[in-house]
Amino acid sequence: MEIHCKSKDKPFIILGCIIVVLLFLVAWSSKPEIFGEQLDINNACVCLELDDNRQPLHISNNIPYGSRQICLWFNYKSSRDGTHVDVTWYYGKDVVLDESMKLMDKKGTKAFYLLREEGTALPAGKYKVVLSTNNKIITEIPFAILKRK
């Protein structure tokens, strides 16, 4: 079975191809994460504090009870400026803090803190912090605040 294309049909075929390419480009420019990874997170950890060079100190997934703050620290690389990162902190299954930040540079280091406004110790128990972008989880770090026995 052979298909013959009349010369008067060629402009419609070319127009159709152009429309498909334009639709692809519009979709890619508005949602590049559909076609590839937009945000890469490296070296994510929870720690108690940062040193003078903004490097993590006292990295652990078992935090001693009495701590007033927990720091999430990570390196990132993004395919473009202006990528949003969402940081969600959980105590058990409950969301205790949800933050969103626009990353102004294509790569860098960020730190987020979980603390109580009144300055009291965080409660003992199981926690986790989730980093995501565009409702896609990039990394999840479980940790616990433990009372000494």
Short mmCIF file of C-alpha atoms in Angstrom, two decimals, residues 53-123:
data_model
loop_
_atom_site.label_atom_id
_atom_site.label_comp_id
_atom_site.label_asym_id
_atom_site.label_seq_id
_atom_site.Cartn_x
_atom_site.Cartn_y
_atom_site.Cartn_z
CA ASN A 53 31.90 29.55 57.10
CA ARG A 54 28.26 28.35 56.99
CA GLN A 55 29.32 24.68 57.14
CA PRO A 56 27.30 22.23 59.27
CA LEU A 57 28.42 21.31 62.79
CA HIS A 58 27.19 18.37 64.88
CA ILE A 59 25.62 16.45 61.97
CA SER A 60 23.38 13.67 63.23
CA ASN A 61 20.04 11.97 62.72
CA ASN A 62 19.82 11.53 66.51
CA ILE A 63 19.55 14.94 68.13
CA PRO A 64 19.83 15.24 71.93
CA TYR A 65 16.74 16.42 73.80
CA GLY A 66 17.02 20.02 74.89
CA SER A 67 17.97 21.31 71.46
CA ARG A 68 16.22 24.57 70.65
CA GLN A 69 16.83 24.45 66.91
CA ILE A 70 17.56 22.02 64.10
CA CYS A 71 19.28 23.15 60.91
CA LEU A 72 18.73 21.67 57.46
CA TRP A 73 21.77 22.36 55.27
CA PHE A 74 22.29 21.47 51.61
CA ASN A 75 24.06 22.30 48.34
CA TYR A 76 21.96 22.73 45.24
CA LYS A 77 22.32 23.06 41.49
CA SER A 78 19.44 24.17 39.30
CA SER A 79 18.87 24.27 35.57
CA ARG A 80 17.79 27.91 35.81
CA ASP A 81 17.60 30.91 38.15
CA GLY A 82 14.38 31.36 40.06
CA THR A 83 13.68 27.71 40.86
CA HIS A 84 11.46 27.26 43.92
CA VAL A 85 12.31 24.82 46.68
CA ASP A 86 9.77 23.76 49.31
CA VAL A 87 10.94 22.65 52.76
CA THR A 88 8.41 20.80 54.90
CA TRP A 89 9.17 19.79 58.49
CA TYR A 90 7.18 16.96 60.10
CA TYR A 91 6.82 15.96 63.74
CA GLY A 92 5.45 12.45 63.49
CA LYS A 93 2.86 12.74 60.72
CA ASP A 94 2.01 16.39 61.43
CA VAL A 95 3.40 19.28 59.38
CA VAL A 96 4.92 21.75 61.83
CA LEU A 97 6.55 24.14 59.35
CA ASP A 98 6.24 24.61 55.60
CA GLU A 99 8.52 27.07 53.82
CA SER A 100 9.04 27.97 50.19
CA MET A 101 11.98 29.87 48.75
CA LYS A 102 12.96 31.08 45.31
CA LEU A 103 16.58 30.15 44.59
CA MET A 104 18.11 33.21 42.96
CA ASP A 105 21.30 31.50 41.76
CA LYS A 106 21.82 28.37 39.66
CA LYS A 107 23.97 26.82 42.40
CA GLY A 108 24.72 27.46 46.01
CA THR A 109 24.20 26.48 49.63
CA LYS A 110 21.08 26.99 51.74
CA ALA A 111 20.13 26.48 55.36
CA PHE A 112 16.69 26.34 56.94
CA TYR A 113 15.91 26.15 60.67
CA LEU A 114 13.22 24.50 62.73
CA LEU A 115 12.80 26.22 66.09
CA ARG A 116 10.14 27.33 68.54
CA GLU A 117 9.43 31.04 68.66
CA GLU A 118 9.37 31.05 72.46
CA GLY A 119 12.88 29.55 72.54
CA THR A 120 11.97 26.36 74.39
CA ALA A 121 13.37 22.93 73.55
CA LEU A 122 11.87 21.02 70.63
CA PRO A 123 9.80 18.04 71.79
#
